Amino acid sequence: LADTIQQGGLVKTSLKNFELARNEKGPMSSKNLSYTIEGTSKKYDLKKIIMQAMGNNAKNYLNPPIQNISYKGILKTSKEIIKWFKRSKDVEGDFKTTAMLMEKAGTGGALFRNLYRDFLKESYQKTKIEEINKSHKMFVDIARLWRAVSKLFIKAGDTKDIEYIYKASEILVEISDKEKKAMNILLNVCQG
């Protein structure tokens, strides 16, 4: 299997363990889904597909099934990181590891926002819809803010100074607001 560098790159596992991992339960699990993509001669309207996918994504982002994800999760995190810092027995390890995950693991932070920013840029180039361009520009700034949060986490880990966490908390509130606004713009244009 090819895994992320943090997990060792190329790894081996038994088919039984692979089956168990694919069948895990929970909100972030794969639910045993797999897809095979094959070419087709069928014609399709790329603009329509982009708008549908973007609209579905925005709708799901704005209506998360749990409060720990999307803009609601970011807002919650802005409060929780202060508590986490105060009760951590390994501030350096906890916050520096979190910063690395945000930047390199793709579960949140700047890495994902950079990918989505680039998707929006390509979507604007295909559709020429100005609201998509506006959201793209917002995600340029959002990705920058996420990178700032991860840098503050590293500084907090290095210095064990909670002031860096207070600043990260303020930025997370700003990120939550900007992401919600950007997704509302996309939802509105895709439904129109």
Short mmCIF file of N, CA and C in Angstrom, two decimals, residues 11 47 55 61 72 81 101 117 125 137:
data_model
loop_
_atom_site.label_atom_id
_atom_site.label_comp_id
_atom_site.label_asym_id
_atom_site.label_seq_id
_atom_site.Cartn_x
_atom_site.Cartn_y
_atom_site.Cartn_z
N VAL A 11 3.88 0.55 2.60
CA VAL A 11 3.69 -0.32 3.76
C VAL A 11 3.05 -1.62 3.32
N LYS A 47 -19.37 22.19 -17.47
CA LYS A 47 -19.81 23.31 -16.64
C LYS A 47 -20.94 22.87 -15.70
N GLY A 55 -21.89 22.83 -5.86
CA GLY A 55 -23.09 23.09 -5.08
C GLY A 55 -23.31 22.04 -4.00
N TYR A 61 -20.92 21.30 3.27
CA TYR A 61 -20.04 22.07 4.16
C TYR A 61 -20.86 22.96 5.09
N LYS A 72 -18.25 25.16 11.49
CA LYS A 72 -18.65 24.96 12.89
C LYS A 72 -17.53 24.31 13.69
N ILE A 81 -8.60 24.78 21.46
CA ILE A 81 -7.13 24.76 21.48
C ILE A 81 -6.57 25.44 22.72
N LEU A 101 0.41 17.73 10.72
CA LEU A 101 -0.78 17.08 10.14
C LEU A 101 -1.60 18.06 9.31
N ARG A 117 -8.61 25.70 -3.41
CA ARG A 117 -8.32 26.96 -4.10
C ARG A 117 -8.01 26.70 -5.57
N GLN A 125 -11.89 29.10 -14.67
CA GLN A 125 -11.37 29.12 -16.04
C GLN A 125 -12.31 28.39 -17.00
N LYS A 137 -10.50 33.64 -4.81
CA LYS A 137 -9.66 34.66 -4.16
C LYS A 137 -9.78 34.58 -2.64
#
